[in-house]
Every structure is written in structure tokens, then in C-alpha cells.
mmCIF file of C-alpha atoms (C1' of nucleotides) in Angstrom:
data_model
loop_
_atom_site.group_PDB
_atom_site.id
_atom_site.type_symbol
_atom_site.label_atom_id
_atom_site.label_comp_id
_atom_site.label_asym_id
_atom_site.label_seq_id
_atom_site.Cartn_x
_atom_site.Cartn_y
_atom_site.Cartn_z
ATOM 1 C CA MET A 1 14.995 -51.141 -6.265
ATOM 2 C CA THR A 2 16.020 -54.777 -6.159
ATOM 3 C CA ALA A 3 15.446 -57.553 -8.629
ATOM 4 C CA GLU A 4 13.308 -59.544 -6.190
ATOM 5 C CA ILE A 5 10.393 -57.145 -6.106
ATOM 6 C CA LEU A 6 10.081 -57.040 -9.879
ATOM 7 C CA SER A 7 6.959 -58.681 -11.168
ATOM 8 C CA THR A 8 6.841 -62.110 -12.796
ATOM 9 C CA GLN A 9 9.865 -62.784 -14.946
ATOM 10 C CA HIS A 10 9.595 -65.655 -17.398
ATOM 11 C CA SER A 11 12.362 -68.142 -16.721
ATOM 12 C CA GLU A 12 13.608 -67.792 -20.294
ATOM 13 C CA HIS A 13 14.158 -64.121 -19.550
ATOM 14 C CA ALA A 14 16.088 -64.862 -16.369
ATOM 15 C CA ILE A 15 18.413 -67.148 -18.315
ATOM 16 C CA LEU A 16 18.926 -64.559 -21.057
ATOM 17 C CA ILE A 17 19.686 -61.891 -18.502
ATOM 18 C CA ARG A 18 22.334 -64.012 -16.806
ATOM 19 C CA GLU A 19 23.967 -64.857 -20.125
ATOM 20 C CA ILE A 20 24.159 -61.276 -21.284
ATOM 21 C CA ASN A 21 25.446 -60.154 -17.904
ATOM 22 C CA LYS A 22 28.281 -62.624 -18.280
ATOM 23 C CA LYS A 23 29.199 -61.271 -21.721
ATOM 24 C CA MET A 24 28.875 -57.567 -20.818
ATOM 25 C CA PRO A 25 32.026 -55.529 -20.139
ATOM 26 C CA ASP A 26 32.137 -54.621 -16.454
ATOM 27 C CA THR A 27 30.369 -51.483 -15.318
ATOM 28 C CA ARG A 28 33.555 -49.554 -14.572
ATOM 29 C CA ARG A 29 34.776 -50.010 -18.106
ATOM 30 C CA LEU A 30 31.408 -48.983 -19.530
ATOM 31 C CA GLU A 31 31.477 -45.855 -17.379
ATOM 32 C CA THR A 32 34.868 -44.974 -18.816
ATOM 33 C CA LEU A 33 33.515 -45.538 -22.290
ATOM 34 C CA ALA A 34 30.506 -43.329 -21.584
ATOM 35 C CA GLY A 35 32.935 -40.698 -20.311
ATOM 36 C CA LEU A 36 34.793 -40.819 -23.598
ATOM 37 C CA TYR A 37 31.628 -40.332 -25.625
ATOM 38 C CA ARG A 38 30.462 -37.555 -23.353
ATOM 39 C CA ALA A 39 33.464 -35.609 -24.588
ATOM 40 C CA PHE A 40 32.074 -35.841 -28.126
ATOM 41 C CA GLY A 41 28.577 -35.061 -26.918
ATOM 42 C CA ASP A 42 28.772 -31.275 -26.815
ATOM 43 C CA PRO A 43 28.581 -29.023 -29.895
ATOM 44 C CA THR A 44 31.506 -26.848 -28.840
ATOM 45 C CA ARG A 45 33.797 -29.774 -28.129
ATOM 46 C CA MET A 46 32.664 -31.486 -31.309
ATOM 47 C CA ARG A 47 33.595 -28.427 -33.361
ATOM 48 C CA ILE A 48 36.960 -28.140 -31.599
ATOM 49 C CA LEU A 49 37.790 -31.787 -32.258
ATOM 50 C CA TRP A 50 36.735 -31.495 -35.858
ATOM 51 C CA ALA A 51 38.873 -28.396 -36.379
ATOM 52 C CA LEU A 52 41.841 -30.165 -34.804
ATOM 53 C CA SER A 53 41.346 -33.063 -37.192
ATOM 54 C CA TYR A 54 42.580 -30.729 -39.941
ATOM 55 C CA SER A 55 45.472 -29.057 -38.146
ATOM 56 C CA GLU A 56 46.972 -28.254 -34.769
ATOM 57 C CA LEU A 57 45.660 -24.921 -33.532
ATOM 58 C CA CYS A 58 46.383 -22.414 -30.794
ATOM 59 C CA VAL A 59 43.729 -21.480 -28.248
ATOM 60 C CA ASN A 60 42.994 -18.038 -29.642
ATOM 61 C CA CYS A 61 42.637 -19.434 -33.154
ATOM 62 C CA ILE A 62 40.045 -21.894 -31.956
ATOM 63 C CA ALA A 63 38.237 -19.176 -30.008
ATOM 64 C CA GLU A 64 38.109 -17.025 -33.119
ATOM 65 C CA MET A 65 36.894 -19.884 -35.311
ATOM 66 C CA MET A 66 34.137 -20.791 -32.878
ATOM 67 C CA ASP A 67 33.352 -17.132 -32.150
ATOM 68 C CA MET A 68 33.603 -17.855 -28.440
ATOM 69 C CA THR A 69 35.640 -16.480 -25.545
ATOM 70 C CA GLN A 70 39.165 -17.721 -24.929
ATOM 71 C CA SER A 71 38.091 -18.802 -21.453
ATOM 72 C CA ALA A 72 35.264 -21.016 -22.695
ATOM 73 C CA ILE A 73 37.579 -22.696 -25.186
ATOM 74 C CA SER A 74 40.312 -23.098 -22.608
ATOM 75 C CA HIS A 75 37.906 -24.829 -20.225
ATOM 76 C CA GLN A 76 36.767 -27.210 -22.930
ATOM 77 C CA LEU A 77 40.346 -27.939 -23.991
ATOM 78 C CA SER A 78 41.105 -28.701 -20.371
ATOM 79 C CA PHE A 79 38.258 -31.221 -20.397
ATOM 80 C CA LEU A 80 39.465 -32.782 -23.648
ATOM 81 C CA LYS A 81 42.987 -32.946 -22.243
ATOM 82 C CA GLN A 82 41.747 -34.791 -19.158
ATOM 83 C CA VAL A 83 40.108 -37.523 -21.209
ATOM 84 C CA ARG A 84 43.236 -37.563 -23.356
ATOM 85 C CA LEU A 85 41.547 -36.712 -26.627
ATOM 86 C CA VAL A 86 43.959 -33.842 -27.248
ATOM 87 C CA LYS A 87 47.595 -33.099 -26.538
ATOM 88 C CA PHE A 88 49.505 -29.824 -26.685
ATOM 89 C CA ARG A 89 52.916 -28.312 -27.236
ATOM 90 C CA ARG A 90 54.176 -24.907 -26.223
ATOM 91 C CA ASP A 91 55.918 -22.564 -28.652
ATOM 92 C CA GLY A 92 56.865 -19.394 -26.844
ATOM 93 C CA LYS A 93 53.707 -17.816 -25.478
ATOM 94 C CA THR A 94 51.292 -19.756 -27.598
ATOM 95 C CA ILE A 95 50.156 -23.301 -26.996
ATOM 96 C CA TYR A 96 49.207 -25.531 -29.895
ATOM 97 C CA TYR A 97 46.600 -28.234 -29.391
ATOM 98 C CA SER A 98 46.195 -31.307 -31.562
ATOM 99 C CA LEU A 99 44.342 -34.614 -31.539
ATOM 100 C CA ASN A 100 46.021 -37.154 -29.305
ATOM 101 C CA ASP A 101 45.990 -39.876 -31.949
ATOM 102 C CA SER A 102 44.623 -40.530 -35.402
ATOM 103 C CA HIS A 103 42.100 -42.945 -33.950
ATOM 104 C CA ILE A 104 40.002 -39.987 -32.837
ATOM 105 C CA ALA A 105 39.559 -38.612 -36.342
ATOM 106 C CA THR A 106 38.400 -42.089 -37.355
ATOM 107 C CA ILE A 107 35.775 -42.085 -34.617
ATOM 108 C CA LEU A 108 34.550 -38.678 -35.784
ATOM 109 C CA ALA A 109 34.343 -39.838 -39.376
ATOM 110 C CA GLN A 110 32.470 -42.982 -38.403
ATOM 111 C CA GLY A 111 29.895 -40.987 -36.428
ATOM 112 C CA MET A 112 29.444 -38.683 -39.396
ATOM 113 C CA ASP A 113 28.840 -41.694 -41.650
ATOM 114 C CA HIS A 114 26.154 -42.857 -39.280
ATOM 115 C CA ILE A 115 24.134 -39.636 -39.261
ATOM 116 C CA GLN A 116 24.605 -39.389 -43.010
ATOM 117 C CA GLU A 117 22.934 -42.786 -43.402
ATOM 118 C CA LEU A 118 20.088 -41.783 -41.112
ATOM 119 C CA ALA A 119 19.538 -38.601 -43.098
ATOM 120 C CA ALA A 120 19.315 -40.655 -46.283
ATOM 121 C CA ASP A 121 16.123 -42.447 -45.166
ATOM 122 C CA MET B 1 32.307 -11.876 -28.417
ATOM 123 C CA THR B 2 33.280 -10.949 -31.938
ATOM 124 C CA ALA B 3 36.432 -11.711 -33.883
ATOM 125 C CA GLU B 4 37.368 -8.039 -34.195
ATOM 126 C CA ILE B 5 38.122 -7.445 -30.532
ATOM 127 C CA LEU B 6 40.437 -10.433 -30.309
ATOM 128 C CA SER B 7 44.054 -9.414 -29.899
ATOM 129 C CA THR B 8 46.630 -9.500 -32.661
ATOM 130 C CA GLN B 9 46.180 -12.450 -34.968
ATOM 131 C CA HIS B 10 49.134 -13.376 -37.123
ATOM 132 C CA SER B 11 48.073 -13.279 -40.759
ATOM 133 C CA GLU B 12 49.153 -16.906 -41.204
ATOM 134 C CA HIS B 13 46.638 -17.802 -38.515
ATOM 135 C CA ALA B 14 43.852 -15.881 -40.220
ATOM 136 C CA ILE B 15 44.478 -17.794 -43.439
ATOM 137 C CA LEU B 16 44.543 -21.141 -41.635
ATOM 138 C CA ILE B 17 41.285 -20.333 -39.870
ATOM 139 C CA ARG B 18 39.527 -19.488 -43.123
ATOM 140 C CA GLU B 19 40.778 -22.664 -44.768
ATOM 141 C CA ILE B 20 39.644 -24.927 -41.951
ATOM 142 C CA ASN B 21 36.313 -23.149 -41.768
ATOM 143 C CA LYS B 22 35.793 -23.986 -45.422
ATOM 144 C CA LYS B 23 36.541 -27.678 -44.845
ATOM 145 C CA MET B 24 34.502 -28.046 -41.632
ATOM 146 C CA PRO B 25 31.065 -29.693 -41.777
ATOM 147 C CA ASP B 26 28.411 -27.071 -41.115
ATOM 148 C CA THR B 27 27.456 -26.347 -37.523
ATOM 149 C CA ARG B 28 23.998 -27.906 -37.798
ATOM 150 C CA ARG B 29 25.471 -31.213 -38.861
ATOM 151 C CA LEU B 30 28.057 -31.102 -36.073
ATOM 152 C CA GLU B 31 25.292 -30.435 -33.566
ATOM 153 C CA THR B 32 23.455 -33.507 -34.789
ATOM 154 C CA LEU B 33 26.643 -35.503 -34.472
ATOM 155 C CA ALA B 34 27.200 -34.234 -30.930
ATOM 156 C CA GLY B 35 23.613 -35.229 -30.169
ATOM 157 C CA LEU B 36 24.341 -38.749 -31.352
ATOM 158 C CA TYR B 37 27.399 -39.063 -29.123
ATOM 159 C CA ARG B 38 25.571 -37.566 -26.166
ATOM 160 C CA ALA B 39 23.351 -40.625 -26.332
ATOM 161 C CA PHE B 40 26.411 -42.793 -25.697
ATOM 162 C CA GLY B 41 27.654 -40.426 -23.023
ATOM 163 C CA ASP B 42 25.632 -41.694 -20.062
ATOM 164 C CA PRO B 43 26.493 -44.896 -18.155
ATOM 165 C CA THR B 44 22.901 -46.127 -18.090
ATOM 166 C CA ARG B 45 22.371 -45.624 -21.806
ATOM 167 C CA MET B 46 25.762 -47.097 -22.535
ATOM 168 C CA ARG B 47 24.877 -50.248 -20.596
ATOM 169 C CA ILE B 48 21.502 -50.469 -22.316
ATOM 170 C CA LEU B 49 23.051 -50.177 -25.768
ATOM 171 C CA TRP B 50 25.692 -52.735 -24.897
ATOM 172 C CA ALA B 51 23.112 -55.180 -23.638
ATOM 173 C CA LEU B 52 21.066 -54.714 -26.795
ATOM 174 C CA SER B 53 24.155 -55.440 -28.876
ATOM 175 C CA TYR B 54 23.804 -59.048 -27.708
ATOM 176 C CA SER B 55 20.049 -59.490 -28.024
ATOM 177 C CA GLU B 56 16.749 -57.702 -28.252
ATOM 178 C CA LEU B 57 15.301 -57.216 -24.761
ATOM 179 C CA CYS B 58 12.059 -56.148 -23.138
ATOM 180 C CA VAL B 59 11.916 -53.156 -20.831
ATOM 181 C CA ASN B 60 11.568 -55.129 -17.607
ATOM 182 C CA CYS B 61 14.484 -57.345 -18.552
ATOM 183 C CA ILE B 62 16.693 -54.323 -19.034
ATOM 184 C CA ALA B 63 15.488 -52.819 -15.771
ATOM 185 C CA GLU B 64 16.347 -56.028 -13.947
ATOM 186 C CA MET B 65 19.773 -56.287 -15.570
ATOM 187 C CA MET B 66 20.631 -52.702 -14.685
ATOM 188 C CA ASP B 67 18.993 -52.968 -11.281
ATOM 189 C CA MET B 68 17.027 -49.817 -11.995
ATOM 190 C CA THR B 69 13.358 -48.872 -12.062
ATOM 191 C CA GLN B 70 11.243 -49.604 -15.114
ATOM 192 C CA SER B 71 10.473 -45.904 -15.352
ATOM 193 C CA ALA B 72 14.101 -44.829 -15.527
ATOM 194 C CA ILE B 73 14.802 -47.381 -18.242
ATOM 195 C CA SER B 74 11.682 -46.416 -20.142
ATOM 196 C CA HIS B 75 12.715 -42.770 -20.145
ATOM 197 C CA GLN B 76 16.171 -43.619 -21.433
ATOM 198 C CA LEU B 77 14.754 -45.907 -24.110
ATOM 199 C CA SER B 78 12.524 -43.054 -25.149
ATOM 200 C CA PHE B 79 15.632 -40.892 -25.547
ATOM 201 C CA LEU B 80 17.447 -43.583 -27.523
ATOM 202 C CA LYS B 81 14.378 -44.018 -29.696
ATOM 203 C CA GLN B 82 14.302 -40.300 -30.472
ATOM 204 C CA VAL B 83 17.876 -40.290 -31.746
ATOM 205 C CA ARG B 84 17.049 -43.497 -33.599
ATOM 206 C CA LEU B 85 19.658 -45.666 -31.939
ATOM 207 C CA VAL B 86 17.039 -48.272 -31.004
ATOM 208 C CA LYS B 87 13.863 -49.629 -32.523
ATOM 209 C CA PHE B 88 11.119 -51.758 -30.983
ATOM 210 C CA ARG B 89 8.481 -54.319 -31.739
ATOM 211 C CA ARG B 90 5.446 -55.240 -29.697
ATOM 212 C CA ASP B 91 4.572 -58.821 -28.828
ATOM 213 C CA GLY B 92 1.388 -58.850 -26.798
ATOM 214 C CA LYS B 93 1.938 -56.846 -23.661
ATOM 215 C CA THR B 94 5.682 -56.740 -23.843
ATOM 216 C CA ILE B 95 7.781 -54.524 -26.068
ATOM 217 C CA TYR B 96 11.149 -55.690 -27.309
ATOM 218 C CA TYR B 97 13.869 -53.146 -27.986
ATOM 219 C CA SER B 98 16.847 -53.690 -30.261
ATOM 220 C CA LEU B 99 19.634 -51.692 -31.873
ATOM 221 C CA ASN B 100 18.436 -49.799 -34.916
ATOM 222 C CA ASP B 101 21.257 -51.044 -37.115
ATOM 223 C CA SER B 102 24.468 -53.013 -36.859
ATOM 224 C CA HIS B 103 26.454 -49.852 -37.361
ATOM 225 C CA ILE B 104 25.829 -48.937 -33.726
ATOM 226 C CA ALA B 105 27.489 -52.049 -32.343
ATOM 227 C CA THR B 106 30.491 -51.169 -34.505
ATOM 228 C CA ILE B 107 30.656 -47.712 -32.973
ATOM 229 C CA LEU B 108 30.525 -49.224 -29.485
ATOM 230 C CA ALA B 109 33.290 -51.677 -30.313
ATOM 231 C CA GLN B 110 35.463 -48.944 -31.776
ATOM 232 C CA GLY B 111 35.088 -46.801 -28.666
ATOM 233 C CA MET B 112 36.028 -49.784 -26.523
ATOM 234 C CA ASP B 113 39.146 -50.336 -28.630
ATOM 235 C CA HIS B 114 40.108 -46.732 -28.030
ATOM 236 C CA ILE B 115 39.941 -46.842 -24.227
ATOM 237 C CA GLN B 116 41.677 -50.212 -24.298
ATOM 238 C CA GLU B 117 44.594 -48.596 -26.105
ATOM 239 C CA LEU B 118 44.706 -45.717 -23.647
ATOM 240 C CA ALA B 119 44.722 -48.149 -20.724
ATOM 241 C CA ALA B 120 47.661 -49.970 -22.295
ATOM 242 C CA ASP B 121 50.007 -46.961 -21.923
ATOM 243 C "C1'" DA C 1 -16.462 -55.179 -17.709
ATOM 244 C "C1'" DA C 2 -12.994 -55.832 -14.375
ATOM 245 C "C1'" DT C 3 -8.442 -56.947 -13.256
ATOM 246 C "C1'" DA C 4 -3.511 -57.607 -13.896
ATOM 247 C "C1'" DC C 5 0.517 -56.885 -16.361
ATOM 248 C "C1'" DA C 6 3.903 -54.203 -19.393
ATOM 249 C "C1'" DT C 7 5.206 -49.963 -20.641
ATOM 250 C "C1'" DA C 8 4.878 -44.752 -21.261
ATOM 251 C "C1'" DT C 9 4.732 -40.178 -19.608
ATOM 252 C "C1'" DG C 10 4.355 -35.644 -17.012
ATOM 253 C "C1'" DA C 11 5.864 -33.087 -12.976
ATOM 254 C "C1'" DA C 12 9.315 -32.314 -9.659
ATOM 255 C "C1'" DC C 13 13.852 -32.211 -7.671
ATOM 256 C "C1'" DG C 14 18.723 -32.649 -6.852
ATOM 257 C "C1'" DA C 15 22.924 -33.019 -9.500
ATOM 258 C "C1'" DT C 16 25.723 -31.802 -13.261
ATOM 259 C "C1'" DT C 17 27.063 -28.851 -17.109
ATOM 260 C "C1'" DG C 18 28.773 -25.009 -19.958
ATOM 261 C "C1'" DA C 19 29.540 -20.237 -20.235
ATOM 262 C "C1'" DT C 20 31.055 -15.960 -17.931
ATOM 263 C "C1'" DC C 21 33.696 -12.957 -15.093
ATOM 264 C "C1'" DA C 22 37.596 -11.954 -12.559
ATOM 265 C "C1'" DT C 23 41.977 -13.145 -11.663
ATOM 266 C "C1'" DG C 24 46.255 -15.994 -11.746
ATOM 267 C "C1'" DT C 25 50.330 -18.078 -14.174
ATOM 268 C "C1'" DG C 26 53.849 -18.240 -17.586
ATOM 269 C "C1'" DT C 27 56.572 -16.391 -21.450
ATOM 270 C "C1'" DG C 28 58.937 -12.829 -24.224
ATOM 271 C "C1'" DC C 29 60.510 -8.232 -24.924
ATOM 272 C "C1'" DA C 30 61.878 -3.362 -23.991
ATOM 273 C "C1'" DT D 1 62.027 -4.933 -13.780
ATOM 274 C "C1'" DG D 2 57.897 -3.751 -15.914
ATOM 275 C "C1'" DC D 3 54.594 -4.562 -19.300
ATOM 276 C "C1'" DA D 4 51.924 -7.063 -22.780
ATOM 277 C "C1'" DC D 5 50.388 -11.176 -24.638
ATOM 278 C "C1'" DA D 6 48.661 -16.173 -24.444
ATOM 279 C "C1'" DC D 7 46.557 -19.165 -21.776
ATOM 280 C "C1'" DA D 8 44.662 -21.402 -17.304
ATOM 281 C "C1'" DT D 9 41.660 -21.563 -13.471
ATOM 282 C "C1'" DG D 10 38.335 -20.817 -9.534
ATOM 283 C "C1'" DA D 11 33.748 -19.126 -8.409
ATOM 284 C "C1'" DT D 12 29.214 -18.353 -9.886
ATOM 285 C "C1'" DC D 13 24.803 -19.037 -12.214
ATOM 286 C "C1'" DA D 14 21.313 -20.371 -15.438
ATOM 287 C "C1'" DA D 15 20.187 -24.289 -18.042
ATOM 288 C "C1'" DT D 16 20.029 -29.067 -18.787
ATOM 289 C "C1'" DC D 17 20.004 -33.892 -17.192
ATOM 290 C "C1'" DG D 18 18.723 -38.262 -14.947
ATOM 291 C "C1'" DT D 19 15.977 -40.282 -11.597
ATOM 292 C "C1'" DT D 20 11.778 -40.774 -8.898
ATOM 293 C "C1'" DC D 21 6.935 -40.689 -7.984
ATOM 294 C "C1'" DA D 22 2.416 -40.801 -9.441
ATOM 295 C "C1'" DT D 23 -0.457 -41.771 -12.991
ATOM 296 C "C1'" DA D 24 -1.884 -42.873 -17.757
ATOM 297 C "C1'" DT D 25 -2.093 -45.981 -21.858
ATOM 298 C "C1'" DG D 26 -2.380 -50.292 -24.049
ATOM 299 C "C1'" DT D 27 -2.958 -55.365 -24.114
ATOM 300 C "C1'" DA D 28 -4.421 -59.883 -22.650
ATOM 301 C "C1'" DT D 29 -7.320 -62.858 -19.549
ATOM 302 C "C1'" DT D 30 -11.262 -64.035 -16.870
#
DNA sequence: AATACATATGAACGATTGATCATGTGTGCA
DNA sequence: TGCACACATGATCAATCGTTCATATGTATT
């Protein structure tokens, strides 16, 4: 669908659209940003991230906490690793995961504030 | 899968797990939070929210900006309305959407800061 | 009332996702 | 070297998602 075949657009609208398009971050960057939020957008990953905000944890510990299989957790950790939300260190056989930086805990807390406010309506 | 059939857990781990479980927000709340972030986790919705952070916009305007059909945008706005990220007002035939509160723009900006930092490595 | 415009909505369909199962890799210990 | 433990990974499958198409609703104008 192209812009041309859209029905009558008031000229004021056309101007507004151009202005906002100039200010908008480019689409690639917004896709990256959406990708970041997608990582927070699943209950399992959300619980993992929240748990890691308290302490580094090994894979089996997380699996036990979430009452889920080690495989499921490992897949999700792999996802979180890819988008660089978590890092890990090996100690013998066990691997400890932790949040990649403190910024992430801040994002979690801010989101929690938001839903808290909504609930207070 | 139950906790019992998991292999040997060091007792230190068991204690840590119980402690974190006590501190964690309850699962229902975390699911709501994940639901909020899922709304940010799609490129189309992300672009819509970003555009609305500059100005309220009518549906056709958004569709033109995104170069997408009115129907697709309308569906996504419906989603965003459900999770209360946007609100709307009617003016004659056209309906103007806007961010539900300024908090949301802050969340967007914070996410952008985060990926900016990652890119700077 | 009839028409045009702006938006909403239900059904359908391909694409993606998250969990599972089976198996592979890596580490430590006897 | 052989075995057990901790974790990773590829394939598979049901469920969910995002878009499209067709159509419905709501509002002004004539």
C-alpha cells in the first residue's frame, strides 16, 4: 500500500507527518529497540531477569525456581544472552548467569512503577 | 517437571532460591509487566508509540507515516488501547490517538539510551 | 435518506514463538 | 578412560501473532 492511494489528507496533516518523520529515530534503530523490549515481553524471561536482579544464579537454580525444565530455561538464557541482557561465568561444571549491567534492573523497576500506577486508578 | 526430580542441589542453592522467591514480585504481576513490554516488542507498535511521543495523530496519518494499511494500524492501536498505553479522542469523523501518560515516553527514551550504550562498545 | 469518509472488527492465513524431547558438548572425579 | 553432572542445542509441534481482506459502525454533508 502506498501513500498516494490514501484518501484525502488535509495539508496540515501532510506537514505534521513530514515533521515527525524527520524527528523519528530511523526504522533500523526502532527495530533494535523493539527487539530489546521483546526480550522483556515473555513471562518466563521476565521472571528470569527479575530473579537475576537479586543475585547471579546457575541454570538449574533458575529452572527449579521457575518450576520449568533445564532445557526451556537454557533456551531462554540463550535468547537473553544474544540480546546482551545477561552475561555468564563458568565455575567448574556450573555456569552462573547475571544481568549484563545495572541499567537493566532500572528498566525493570521503571516498568513495575508504571503498572503500579495503572493499578492505582 | 517438579523440583524433587531435579538432580543434587547444594543446600546453599536451596536457601538462595527460597530467599529470592520471597523477594520476587508475584507471578501475576510479572505477567502483567511482561504484557506491557510485549506491547513495545513489535516494530510497528514501537514506531506508532514513538510517533505519538511527538504529537497526537489520527489513524490515517499513522498509516501513511508507517506506509501500512489503515486496518493494520487500527488493529495495533486496539492492542495498545487494551494495555492502556494510548488513549483517544474523537473530533468529528476522525479519531486522534495519543500516549496515555508521559511516563511512556520516558520508558521509550530509557530503552533507547540502553541500546545506544550497547552500540558504543 | 443517500453518500462519502474515518475508523473498527471478525475471519483467515502464513510466520514466529516457546516448550519439549532427544542428543551433544564440556567439566570434574574415580 | 569411563562415568556422572551441568548445560547447550537442533528438530518438532502446538499456540500465538501480525497482516490482509471483507465488511461493519459511526459521523458529517447534501
